[in-house]
Amino acid sequence: MSEESFSTITSEAPHFFLQPFINITSNDYYIISCYVQSETPIDIMFKTFNTLIVNDFKYNISSITLSENKYIFILKINIFPDEIDKEINFFAQNQYGVAEASFILKFSGNHIPIKSRNELLGFTEALKVVKFEVPIKTQVTPNVSWSGEIQFNGESSNHDIKLKTEKINNDMYLSSMTITNVNRSTDKINYSCSITNVSNKSIKTIVFVTAPKKDIPKIIKKGNFQEYIKNRLKMNIYFLYISKTFPSIRWFKETGEEIKRNDDIVITNVEEQNDLYNGKLSINVSALHDQKKFYCLIKNNSGEMLTDFCLCI
């Protein structure tokens, strides 16, 4: 959903020979096209609020020259989880004046936070300390709340509970609940975590206890390379890791969508030698569709870990 407006100042100033256009047919990105005519050289820029837009993982600016004085300036906006409503402004300026266009993009309510694991990882040390971690993939700071109880045999409880949510990189947060003084093997911990985004959309998950964290899979090397197989160029993303018990792996796109095997995608997880495994995702380059980042969830009997891969193509 969008709204747009545009204006110019003088007849010699740049002007729009066609109305600026927003393509909103894709669920993955929006495209803004500005059709500008100017008899003299021009400078252009896209802005959101007070921030200049440049080419990065979120935005891509390009141009097409139609004739000596007619141009199309294009802004591609990749849609990420938890996008908030925003105003995009376009300016084309020459020595005589400026042409302006404004676009109001509506995102709220379209996305919910993505929890990058299917389960919460809990770990314990001799039932003294229990910690639950929830990794959350979201573009804006989420509201996280915990609820539940500890059932125990005894007249009183001295359990100490600490809650924490922290940003660990550009679009990942880690929420945790740590419970100390869990001294009784009969204690039953029953908690849930609710995650809410700016659109008031929520996801909820239940915590539980698994084996100690020290035995979860450990990555020792990772990377990517290209190769031709049967005249098709493939991108191979791989990692070597150690696991004390037989592991499973699952691959995800940056949006959180799980990657499944098909004619263009091969997923393997092979034991090279005792406790050393090689996980690999092989994709036909023609099927990448501008995907530059991937996640792999590795799980064994002791727990799970998440690792990411950035491609330079």
PDB file of C-alpha atoms in Angstrom:
ATOM      1  CA  MET A   1       0.000   0.000   0.000  1.00  0.00           C
ATOM      2  CA  SER A   2       1.385   3.428  -0.879  1.00  0.00           C
ATOM      3  CA  GLU A   3       0.661   7.086  -1.448  1.00  0.00           C
ATOM      4  CA  GLU A   4       2.648   9.441  -3.671  1.00  0.00           C
ATOM      5  CA  SER A   5       2.879  13.123  -4.644  1.00  0.00           C
ATOM      6  CA  PHE A   6       5.216  15.146  -6.812  1.00  0.00           C
ATOM      7  CA  SER A   7       6.014  18.773  -7.740  1.00  0.00           C
ATOM      8  CA  THR A   8       8.482  21.042  -9.571  1.00  0.00           C
ATOM      9  CA  ILE A   9       9.481  24.727  -9.254  1.00  0.00           C
ATOM     10  CA  THR A  10      10.170  26.397 -12.669  1.00  0.00           C
ATOM     11  CA  SER A  11       9.820  25.446 -16.339  1.00  0.00           C
ATOM     12  CA  GLU A  12      13.615  25.070 -16.676  1.00  0.00           C
ATOM     13  CA  ALA A  13      13.792  22.873 -13.601  1.00  0.00           C
ATOM     14  CA  PRO A  14      13.702  19.090 -13.925  1.00  0.00           C
ATOM     15  CA  HIS A  15      10.189  17.739 -14.330  1.00  0.00           C
ATOM     16  CA  PHE A  16       8.433  14.389 -14.464  1.00  0.00           C
ATOM     17  CA  PHE A  17       7.379  13.467 -18.000  1.00  0.00           C
ATOM     18  CA  LEU A  18       5.447  10.536 -16.493  1.00  0.00           C
ATOM     19  CA  GLN A  19       3.966  10.227 -13.014  1.00  0.00           C
ATOM     20  CA  PRO A  20       6.330   8.486 -10.537  1.00  0.00           C
ATOM     21  CA  PHE A  21       5.269   4.869 -10.166  1.00  0.00           C
ATOM     22  CA  ILE A  22       5.458   2.266  -7.369  1.00  0.00           C
ATOM     23  CA  ASN A  23       5.425  -1.431  -8.216  1.00  0.00           C
ATOM     24  CA  ILE A  24       4.059  -3.264  -5.164  1.00  0.00           C
ATOM     25  CA  THR A  25       3.179  -6.594  -6.785  1.00  0.00           C
ATOM     26  CA  SER A  26       6.053  -8.485  -5.120  1.00  0.00           C
ATOM     27  CA  ASN A  27       6.044  -9.677  -1.509  1.00  0.00           C
ATOM     28  CA  ASP A  28       9.848  -9.476  -1.433  1.00  0.00           C
ATOM     29  CA  TYR A  29      10.508  -5.944  -2.668  1.00  0.00           C
ATOM     30  CA  TYR A  30       8.982  -2.654  -3.855  1.00  0.00           C
ATOM     31  CA  ILE A  31      10.237  -0.701  -6.886  1.00  0.00           C
ATOM     32  CA  ILE A  32       9.912   3.092  -7.190  1.00  0.00           C
ATOM     33  CA  SER A  33      10.415   4.527 -10.703  1.00  0.00           C
ATOM     34  CA  CYS A  34      10.839   8.276 -11.316  1.00  0.00           C
ATOM     35  CA  TYR A  35      10.669   9.505 -14.926  1.00  0.00           C
ATOM     36  CA  VAL A  36      12.648  12.770 -15.143  1.00  0.00           C
ATOM     37  CA  GLN A  37      13.319  15.191 -17.992  1.00  0.00           C
ATOM     38  CA  SER A  38      16.005  17.884 -17.746  1.00  0.00           C
ATOM     39  CA  GLU A  39      17.734  20.000 -20.401  1.00  0.00           C
ATOM     40  CA  THR A  40      20.818  20.468 -18.196  1.00  0.00           C
ATOM     41  CA  PRO A  41      22.832  18.063 -15.988  1.00  0.00           C
ATOM     42  CA  ILE A  42      21.047  16.967 -12.817  1.00  0.00           C
ATOM     43  CA  ASP A  43      21.845  15.503  -9.417  1.00  0.00           C
ATOM     44  CA  ILE A  44      19.403  13.052  -7.840  1.00  0.00           C
ATOM     45  CA  MET A  45      18.930  11.468  -4.436  1.00  0.00           C
ATOM     46  CA  PHE A  46      16.487   9.306  -2.513  1.00  0.00           C
ATOM     47  CA  LYS A  47      15.941   9.954   1.198  1.00  0.00           C
ATOM     48  CA  THR A  48      13.937   8.398   4.007  1.00  0.00           C
ATOM     49  CA  PHE A  49      13.203  10.811   6.848  1.00  0.00           C
ATOM     50  CA  ASN A  50      16.555  12.603   7.283  1.00  0.00           C
ATOM     51  CA  THR A  51      18.702   9.743   5.993  1.00  0.00           C
ATOM     52  CA  LEU A  52      20.269   9.608   2.540  1.00  0.00           C
ATOM     53  CA  ILE A  53      19.594   6.275   0.831  1.00  0.00           C
ATOM     54  CA  VAL A  54      22.623   4.511  -0.656  1.00  0.00           C
ATOM     55  CA  ASN A  55      23.128   1.109  -2.250  1.00  0.00           C
ATOM     56  CA  ASP A  56      23.298  -1.559   0.457  1.00  0.00           C
ATOM     57  CA  PHE A  57      21.626  -4.828   1.462  1.00  0.00           C
ATOM     58  CA  LYS A  58      18.250  -3.059   1.753  1.00  0.00           C
ATOM     59  CA  TYR A  59      18.242  -0.524  -1.096  1.00  0.00           C
ATOM     60  CA  ASN A  60      19.457  -0.521  -4.701  1.00  0.00           C
ATOM     61  CA  ILE A  61      19.513   2.618  -6.867  1.00  0.00           C
ATOM     62  CA  SER A  62      19.885   2.395 -10.649  1.00  0.00           C
ATOM     63  CA  SER A  63      19.146   4.551 -13.703  1.00  0.00           C
ATOM     64  CA  ILE A  64      18.219   4.192 -17.364  1.00  0.00           C
ATOM     65  CA  THR A  65      18.972   6.884 -19.984  1.00  0.00           C
ATOM     66  CA  LEU A  66      16.127   7.020 -22.515  1.00  0.00           C
ATOM     67  CA  SER A  67      17.419   9.964 -24.571  1.00  0.00           C
ATOM     68  CA  GLU A  68      19.664  13.003 -24.234  1.00  0.00           C
ATOM     69  CA  ASN A  69      17.388  14.589 -21.642  1.00  0.00           C
ATOM     70  CA  LYS A  70      15.075  11.832 -20.366  1.00  0.00           C
ATOM     71  CA  TYR A  71      15.943   9.403 -17.587  1.00  0.00           C
ATOM     72  CA  ILE A  72      14.365   6.775 -15.359  1.00  0.00           C
ATOM     73  CA  PHE A  73      15.691   6.602 -11.792  1.00  0.00           C
ATOM     74  CA  ILE A  74      14.816   3.382  -9.976  1.00  0.00           C
ATOM     75  CA  LEU A  75      14.872   2.509  -6.266  1.00  0.00           C
ATOM     76  CA  LYS A  76      14.446  -1.154  -5.305  1.00  0.00           C
ATOM     77  CA  ILE A  77      13.486  -1.682  -1.652  1.00  0.00           C
ATOM     78  CA  ASN A  78      13.923  -5.174  -0.211  1.00  0.00           C
ATOM     79  CA  ILE A  79      11.153  -5.946   2.281  1.00  0.00           C
ATOM     80  CA  PHE A  80      12.369  -7.308   5.611  1.00  0.00           C
ATOM     81  CA  PRO A  81      10.378  -8.690   8.568  1.00  0.00           C
ATOM     82  CA  ASP A  82       8.887  -6.001  10.813  1.00  0.00           C
ATOM     83  CA  GLU A  83       9.152  -3.155   8.319  1.00  0.00           C
ATOM     84  CA  ILE A  84       7.623   0.032   9.695  1.00  0.00           C
ATOM     85  CA  ASP A  85       5.711   2.639   7.677  1.00  0.00           C
ATOM     86  CA  LYS A  86       8.064   5.131   6.076  1.00  0.00           C
ATOM     87  CA  GLU A  87       8.201   8.090   3.715  1.00  0.00           C
ATOM     88  CA  ILE A  88      10.576   7.954   0.748  1.00  0.00           C
ATOM     89  CA  ASN A  89      11.500  11.277  -0.894  1.00  0.00           C
ATOM     90  CA  PHE A  90      13.068  11.700  -4.339  1.00  0.00           C
ATOM     91  CA  PHE A  91      14.864  14.865  -5.482  1.00  0.00           C
ATOM     92  CA  ALA A  92      16.167  15.743  -8.972  1.00  0.00           C
ATOM     93  CA  GLN A  93      17.952  19.107  -9.129  1.00  0.00           C
ATOM     94  CA  ASN A  94      19.636  21.234 -11.787  1.00  0.00           C
ATOM     95  CA  GLN A  95      20.747  24.881 -11.852  1.00  0.00           C
ATOM     96  CA  TYR A  96      17.175  26.087 -12.297  1.00  0.00           C
ATOM     97  CA  GLY A  97      15.295  24.191  -9.651  1.00  0.00           C
ATOM     98  CA  VAL A  98      14.242  20.857  -8.283  1.00  0.00           C
ATOM     99  CA  ALA A  99      11.645  18.161  -8.901  1.00  0.00           C
ATOM    100  CA  GLU A 100      10.375  16.346  -5.826  1.00  0.00           C
ATOM    101  CA  ALA A 101       8.341  13.196  -5.307  1.00  0.00           C
ATOM    102  CA  SER A 102       7.143  11.682  -2.031  1.00  0.00           C
ATOM    103  CA  PHE A 103       6.012   8.130  -1.418  1.00  0.00           C
ATOM    104  CA  ILE A 104       4.343   6.819   1.755  1.00  0.00           C
ATOM    105  CA  LEU A 105       4.939   3.077   2.050  1.00  0.00           C
ATOM    106  CA  LYS A 106       2.643   1.085   4.329  1.00  0.00           C
ATOM    107  CA  PHE A 107       4.196  -1.992   5.918  1.00  0.00           C
ATOM    108  CA  SER A 108       2.594  -2.351   9.371  1.00  0.00           C
ATOM    109  CA  GLY A 109       0.651  -5.529   9.936  1.00  0.00           C
ATOM    110  CA  ASN A 110       2.235  -7.441   7.058  1.00  0.00           C
ATOM    111  CA  HIS A 111       4.929  -9.268   9.005  1.00  0.00           C
ATOM    112  CA  ILE A 112       5.478 -10.925  12.359  1.00  0.00           C
ATOM    113  CA  PRO A 113       8.803 -11.480  14.135  1.00  0.00           C
ATOM    114  CA  ILE A 114      10.765 -14.497  12.947  1.00  0.00           C
ATOM    115  CA  LYS A 115      12.158 -16.754  15.669  1.00  0.00           C
ATOM    116  CA  SER A 116      15.262 -18.253  14.143  1.00  0.00           C
ATOM    117  CA  ARG A 117      14.949 -21.539  16.042  1.00  0.00           C
ATOM    118  CA  ASN A 118      11.960 -23.802  16.214  1.00  0.00           C
ATOM    119  CA  GLU A 119      12.603 -24.466  19.901  1.00  0.00           C
ATOM    120  CA  LEU A 120      14.057 -22.722  22.896  1.00  0.00           C
ATOM    121  CA  LEU A 121      17.416 -23.939  24.091  1.00  0.00           C
ATOM    122  CA  GLY A 122      17.577 -24.510  27.844  1.00  0.00           C
ATOM    123  CA  PHE A 123      20.611 -25.817  29.641  1.00  0.00           C
ATOM    124  CA  THR A 124      21.382 -26.685  33.225  1.00  0.00           C
ATOM    125  CA  GLU A 125      24.397 -27.302  35.450  1.00  0.00           C
ATOM    126  CA  ALA A 126      23.503 -29.823  38.158  1.00  0.00           C
ATOM    127  CA  LEU A 127      20.060 -28.199  38.367  1.00  0.00           C
ATOM    128  CA  LYS A 128      21.529 -25.110  40.041  1.00  0.00           C
ATOM    129  CA  VAL A 129      21.148 -22.694  37.136  1.00  0.00           C
ATOM    130  CA  VAL A 130      18.750 -22.966  34.224  1.00  0.00           C
ATOM    131  CA  LYS A 131      18.959 -20.558  31.308  1.00  0.00           C
ATOM    132  CA  PHE A 132      16.578 -20.238  28.383  1.00  0.00           C
ATOM    133  CA  GLU A 133      17.563 -18.372  25.215  1.00  0.00           C
ATOM    134  CA  VAL A 134      15.332 -17.080  22.414  1.00  0.00           C
ATOM    135  CA  PRO A 135      17.086 -15.753  19.284  1.00  0.00           C
ATOM    136  CA  ILE A 136      14.747 -13.397  17.407  1.00  0.00           C
ATOM    137  CA  LYS A 137      15.167 -12.096  13.847  1.00  0.00           C
ATOM    138  CA  THR A 138      13.488  -8.698  13.480  1.00  0.00           C
ATOM    139  CA  GLN A 139      14.250  -5.269  12.015  1.00  0.00           C
ATOM    140  CA  VAL A 140      13.057  -3.269  15.037  1.00  0.00           C
ATOM    141  CA  THR A 141      13.388  -3.781  18.779  1.00  0.00           C
ATOM    142  CA  PRO A 142      10.756  -6.348  19.862  1.00  0.00           C
ATOM    143  CA  ASN A 143       8.723  -6.360  23.035  1.00  0.00           C
ATOM    144  CA  VAL A 144       9.495  -9.583  24.897  1.00  0.00           C
ATOM    145  CA  SER A 145       7.622 -10.869  27.938  1.00  0.00           C
ATOM    146  CA  TRP A 146       7.986 -14.057  29.977  1.00  0.00           C
ATOM    147  CA  SER A 147       5.234 -15.741  31.963  1.00  0.00           C
ATOM    148  CA  GLY A 148       4.841 -18.953  33.950  1.00  0.00           C
ATOM    149  CA  GLU A 149       5.886 -20.534  37.224  1.00  0.00           C
ATOM    150  CA  ILE A 150       8.229 -22.936  39.004  1.00  0.00           C
ATOM    151  CA  GLN A 151       6.497 -25.755  40.864  1.00  0.00           C
ATOM    152  CA  PHE A 152       8.598 -27.148  43.695  1.00  0.00           C
ATOM    153  CA  ASN A 153       8.355 -29.328  46.821  1.00  0.00           C
ATOM    154  CA  GLY A 154       8.946 -27.084  49.815  1.00  0.00           C
ATOM    155  CA  GLU A 155       7.435 -24.328  51.921  1.00  0.00           C
ATOM    156  CA  SER A 156       9.384 -21.464  50.334  1.00  0.00           C
ATOM    157  CA  SER A 157      11.408 -20.659  47.239  1.00  0.00           C
ATOM    158  CA  ASN A 158      14.596 -18.623  46.892  1.00  0.00           C
ATOM    159  CA  HIS A 159      14.721 -18.823  43.119  1.00  0.00           C
ATOM    160  CA  ASP A 160      16.258 -15.746  41.484  1.00  0.00           C
ATOM    161  CA  ILE A 161      15.037 -14.893  37.986  1.00  0.00           C
ATOM    162  CA  LYS A 162      16.816 -12.491  35.634  1.00  0.00           C
ATOM    163  CA  LEU A 163      15.447 -11.395  32.248  1.00  0.00           C
ATOM    164  CA  LYS A 164      17.493  -9.824  29.466  1.00  0.00           C
ATOM    165  CA  THR A 165      16.983  -8.835  25.823  1.00  0.00           C
ATOM    166  CA  GLU A 166      19.974  -7.597  23.841  1.00  0.00           C
ATOM    167  CA  LYS A 167      20.801  -6.745  20.239  1.00  0.00           C
ATOM    168  CA  ILE A 168      23.514  -9.042  18.879  1.00  0.00           C
ATOM    169  CA  ASN A 169      23.752  -7.690  15.306  1.00  0.00           C
ATOM    170  CA  ASN A 170      21.794  -5.596  12.797  1.00  0.00           C
ATOM    171  CA  ASP A 171      18.653  -7.724  12.764  1.00  0.00           C
ATOM    172  CA  MET A 172      19.105 -10.287  15.527  1.00  0.00           C
ATOM    173  CA  TYR A 173      18.144 -10.038  19.191  1.00  0.00           C
ATOM    174  CA  LEU A 174      18.676 -12.522  22.007  1.00  0.00           C
ATOM    175  CA  SER A 175      16.203 -12.719  24.864  1.00  0.00           C
ATOM    176  CA  SER A 176      17.089 -14.864  27.858  1.00  0.00           C
ATOM    177  CA  MET A 177      15.707 -15.904  31.225  1.00  0.00           C
ATOM    178  CA  THR A 178      18.139 -17.192  33.874  1.00  0.00           C
ATOM    179  CA  ILE A 179      16.847 -18.993  36.977  1.00  0.00           C
ATOM    180  CA  THR A 180      19.275 -19.675  39.823  1.00  0.00           C
ATOM    181  CA  ASN A 181      18.977 -21.821  42.952  1.00  0.00           C
ATOM    182  CA  VAL A 182      17.104 -24.606  41.206  1.00  0.00           C
ATOM    183  CA  ASN A 183      18.142 -27.114  43.851  1.00  0.00           C
ATOM    184  CA  ARG A 184      15.390 -29.705  43.745  1.00  0.00           C
ATOM    185  CA  SER A 185      15.206 -32.367  41.067  1.00  0.00           C
ATOM    186  CA  THR A 186      11.455 -32.287  41.552  1.00  0.00           C
ATOM    187  CA  ASP A 187      11.160 -28.643  40.493  1.00  0.00           C
ATOM    188  CA  LYS A 188       8.992 -28.272  37.411  1.00  0.00           C
ATOM    189  CA  ILE A 189       9.696 -25.209  35.296  1.00  0.00           C
ATOM    190  CA  ASN A 190       6.836 -24.078  33.095  1.00  0.00           C
ATOM    191  CA  TYR A 191       7.463 -20.763  31.327  1.00  0.00           C
ATOM    192  CA  SER A 192       6.552 -19.258  27.989  1.00  0.00           C
ATOM    193  CA  CYS A 193       8.017 -16.353  26.040  1.00  0.00           C
ATOM    194  CA  SER A 194       5.864 -13.958  24.011  1.00  0.00           C
ATOM    195  CA  ILE A 195       7.466 -11.776  21.322  1.00  0.00           C
ATOM    196  CA  THR A 196       5.550  -8.812  19.869  1.00  0.00           C
ATOM    197  CA  ASN A 197       6.502  -6.442  17.035  1.00  0.00           C
ATOM    198  CA  VAL A 198       5.426  -2.865  16.216  1.00  0.00           C
ATOM    199  CA  SER A 199       2.357  -4.153  14.381  1.00  0.00           C
ATOM    200  CA  ASN A 200       1.189  -5.871  17.569  1.00  0.00           C
ATOM    201  CA  LYS A 201       1.793  -9.282  16.003  1.00  0.00           C
ATOM    202  CA  SER A 202       3.040 -11.949  18.400  1.00  0.00           C
ATOM    203  CA  ILE A 203       4.637 -15.361  18.503  1.00  0.00           C
ATOM    204  CA  LYS A 204       4.859 -17.522  21.614  1.00  0.00           C
ATOM    205  CA  THR A 205       6.962 -20.520  22.561  1.00  0.00           C
ATOM    206  CA  ILE A 206       7.327 -22.779  25.603  1.00  0.00           C
ATOM    207  CA  VAL A 207      10.639 -23.269  27.410  1.00  0.00           C
ATOM    208  CA  PHE A 208      12.101 -26.609  28.408  1.00  0.00           C
ATOM    209  CA  VAL A 209      15.400 -28.053  29.670  1.00  0.00           C
ATOM    210  CA  THR A 210      17.822 -30.022  27.485  1.00  0.00           C
ATOM    211  CA  ALA A 211      21.327 -31.422  28.021  1.00  0.00           C
ATOM    212  CA  PRO A 212      24.290 -29.175  28.936  1.00  0.00           C
ATOM    213  CA  LYS A 213      25.265 -26.568  26.364  1.00  0.00           C
ATOM    214  CA  LYS A 214      28.908 -27.686  26.207  1.00  0.00           C
ATOM    215  CA  ASP A 215      28.035 -30.628  23.912  1.00  0.00           C
ATOM    216  CA  ILE A 216      26.152 -28.696  21.242  1.00  0.00           C
ATOM    217  CA  PRO A 217      27.678 -28.729  17.708  1.00  0.00           C
ATOM    218  CA  LYS A 218      30.866 -26.676  17.237  1.00  0.00           C
ATOM    219  CA  ILE A 219      31.868 -25.170  13.869  1.00  0.00           C
ATOM    220  CA  ILE A 220      35.574 -25.279  12.972  1.00  0.00           C
ATOM    221  CA  LYS A 221      35.500 -24.001   9.361  1.00  0.00           C
ATOM    222  CA  LYS A 222      33.019 -22.560   6.876  1.00  0.00           C
ATOM    223  CA  GLY A 223      33.004 -20.906   3.453  1.00  0.00           C
ATOM    224  CA  ASN A 224      31.596 -20.991  -0.096  1.00  0.00           C
ATOM    225  CA  PHE A 225      32.795 -21.723  -3.632  1.00  0.00           C
ATOM    226  CA  GLN A 226      31.405 -22.022  -7.168  1.00  0.00           C
ATOM    227  CA  GLU A 227      31.728 -24.965  -9.540  1.00  0.00           C
ATOM    228  CA  TYR A 228      30.280 -26.230 -12.821  1.00  0.00           C
ATOM    229  CA  ILE A 229      28.362 -29.507 -12.664  1.00  0.00           C
ATOM    230  CA  LYS A 230      26.773 -30.788 -15.883  1.00  0.00           C
ATOM    231  CA  ASN A 231      27.128 -27.331 -17.494  1.00  0.00           C
ATOM    232  CA  ARG A 232      25.345 -25.619 -14.601  1.00  0.00           C
ATOM    233  CA  LEU A 233      27.062 -23.115 -12.318  1.00  0.00           C
ATOM    234  CA  LYS A 234      26.433 -23.943  -8.664  1.00  0.00           C
ATOM    235  CA  MET A 235      27.095 -21.999  -5.470  1.00  0.00           C
ATOM    236  CA  ASN A 236      28.217 -24.289  -2.652  1.00  0.00           C
ATOM    237  CA  ILE A 237      27.961 -23.122   0.968  1.00  0.00           C
ATOM    238  CA  TYR A 238      29.686 -25.473   3.379  1.00  0.00           C
ATOM    239  CA  PHE A 239      30.907 -25.837   6.956  1.00  0.00           C
ATOM    240  CA  LEU A 240      32.862 -28.421   8.948  1.00  0.00           C
ATOM    241  CA  TYR A 241      31.701 -29.040  12.499  1.00  0.00           C
ATOM    242  CA  ILE A 242      32.121 -31.375  15.444  1.00  0.00           C
ATOM    243  CA  SER A 243      29.184 -33.166  17.041  1.00  0.00           C
ATOM    244  CA  LYS A 244      29.307 -35.849  19.735  1.00  0.00           C
ATOM    245  CA  THR A 245      25.937 -37.260  18.669  1.00  0.00           C
ATOM    246  CA  PHE A 246      24.349 -37.596  15.227  1.00  0.00           C
ATOM    247  CA  PRO A 247      23.235 -34.109  14.102  1.00  0.00           C
ATOM    248  CA  SER A 248      20.596 -32.744  11.773  1.00  0.00           C
ATOM    249  CA  ILE A 249      20.780 -29.504   9.777  1.00  0.00           C
ATOM    250  CA  ARG A 250      18.152 -27.152   8.349  1.00  0.00           C
ATOM    251  CA  TRP A 251      18.765 -24.200   6.035  1.00  0.00           C
ATOM    252  CA  PHE A 252      16.850 -20.901   5.978  1.00  0.00           C
ATOM    253  CA  LYS A 253      16.702 -17.809   3.798  1.00  0.00           C
ATOM    254  CA  GLU A 254      17.305 -14.379   5.315  1.00  0.00           C
ATOM    255  CA  THR A 255      13.517 -13.937   5.558  1.00  0.00           C
ATOM    256  CA  GLY A 256      13.265 -17.013   7.802  1.00  0.00           C
ATOM    257  CA  GLU A 257      11.720 -19.223   5.102  1.00  0.00           C
ATOM    258  CA  GLU A 258      13.081 -22.764   5.250  1.00  0.00           C
ATOM    259  CA  ILE A 259      14.991 -23.991   2.192  1.00  0.00           C
ATOM    260  CA  LYS A 260      13.834 -27.357   0.839  1.00  0.00           C
ATOM    261  CA  ARG A 261      15.490 -29.750  -1.608  1.00  0.00           C
ATOM    262  CA  ASN A 262      14.386 -29.465  -5.249  1.00  0.00           C
ATOM    263  CA  ASP A 263      15.875 -29.621  -8.769  1.00  0.00           C
ATOM    264  CA  ASP A 264      17.972 -26.489  -8.071  1.00  0.00           C
ATOM    265  CA  ILE A 265      18.935 -27.210  -4.455  1.00  0.00           C
ATOM    266  CA  VAL A 266      20.915 -30.069  -2.902  1.00  0.00           C
ATOM    267  CA  ILE A 267      21.423 -30.376   0.880  1.00  0.00           C
ATOM    268  CA  THR A 268      23.956 -32.829   2.317  1.00  0.00           C
ATOM    269  CA  ASN A 269      25.214 -33.626   5.814  1.00  0.00           C
ATOM    270  CA  VAL A 270      28.035 -36.186   5.747  1.00  0.00           C
ATOM    271  CA  GLU A 271      30.239 -37.611   8.509  1.00  0.00           C
ATOM    272  CA  GLU A 272      33.850 -37.211   7.303  1.00  0.00           C
ATOM    273  CA  GLN A 273      35.343 -39.085  10.271  1.00  0.00           C
ATOM    274  CA  ASN A 274      34.484 -39.736  13.920  1.00  0.00           C
ATOM    275  CA  ASP A 275      32.464 -36.752  15.243  1.00  0.00           C
ATOM    276  CA  LEU A 276      33.492 -34.553  12.250  1.00  0.00           C
ATOM    277  CA  TYR A 277      30.697 -33.618   9.828  1.00  0.00           C
ATOM    278  CA  ASN A 278      30.463 -31.669   6.583  1.00  0.00           C
ATOM    279  CA  GLY A 279      27.225 -29.762   5.990  1.00  0.00           C
ATOM    280  CA  LYS A 280      26.627 -28.291   2.534  1.00  0.00           C
ATOM    281  CA  LEU A 281      23.976 -26.323   0.647  1.00  0.00           C
ATOM    282  CA  SER A 282      24.381 -26.392  -3.153  1.00  0.00           C
ATOM    283  CA  ILE A 283      22.234 -24.015  -5.240  1.00  0.00           C
ATOM    284  CA  ASN A 284      22.151 -23.332  -8.968  1.00  0.00           C
ATOM    285  CA  VAL A 285      23.381 -19.736  -9.329  1.00  0.00           C
ATOM    286  CA  SER A 286      20.441 -18.979 -11.630  1.00  0.00           C
ATOM    287  CA  ALA A 287      18.087 -19.792  -8.724  1.00  0.00           C
ATOM    288  CA  LEU A 288      19.725 -17.522  -6.117  1.00  0.00           C
ATOM    289  CA  HIS A 289      17.432 -14.565  -6.972  1.00  0.00           C
ATOM    290  CA  ASP A 290      19.605 -11.957  -5.192  1.00  0.00           C
ATOM    291  CA  GLN A 291      19.775 -14.073  -2.035  1.00  0.00           C
ATOM    292  CA  LYS A 292      23.033 -13.053  -0.327  1.00  0.00           C
ATOM    293  CA  LYS A 293      22.561 -14.371   3.210  1.00  0.00           C
ATOM    294  CA  PHE A 294      21.627 -17.793   4.557  1.00  0.00           C
ATOM    295  CA  TYR A 295      21.245 -19.391   7.989  1.00  0.00           C
ATOM    296  CA  CYS A 296      21.841 -22.985   9.037  1.00  0.00           C
ATOM    297  CA  LEU A 297      20.373 -24.518  12.196  1.00  0.00           C
ATOM    298  CA  ILE A 298      22.454 -27.450  13.503  1.00  0.00           C
ATOM    299  CA  LYS A 299      20.923 -29.690  16.158  1.00  0.00           C
ATOM    300  CA  ASN A 300      22.085 -32.733  18.113  1.00  0.00           C
ATOM    301  CA  ASN A 301      20.990 -34.476  21.324  1.00  0.00           C
ATOM    302  CA  SER A 302      22.631 -31.768  23.466  1.00  0.00           C
ATOM    303  CA  GLY A 303      21.070 -28.713  21.850  1.00  0.00           C
ATOM    304  CA  GLU A 304      21.366 -26.550  18.790  1.00  0.00           C
ATOM    305  CA  MET A 305      23.234 -23.621  17.315  1.00  0.00           C
ATOM    306  CA  LEU A 306      22.607 -21.146  14.495  1.00  0.00           C
ATOM    307  CA  THR A 307      25.239 -19.931  12.030  1.00  0.00           C
ATOM    308  CA  ASP A 308      24.997 -17.523   9.100  1.00  0.00           C
ATOM    309  CA  PHE A 309      26.682 -17.214   5.697  1.00  0.00           C
ATOM    310  CA  CYS A 310      27.123 -14.051   3.587  1.00  0.00           C
ATOM    311  CA  LEU A 311      27.834 -14.494  -0.125  1.00  0.00           C
ATOM    312  CA  CYS A 312      30.029 -12.248  -2.271  1.00  0.00           C
ATOM    313  CA  ILE A 313      28.974 -12.900  -5.854  1.00  0.00           C
TER     314      ILE A 313
END
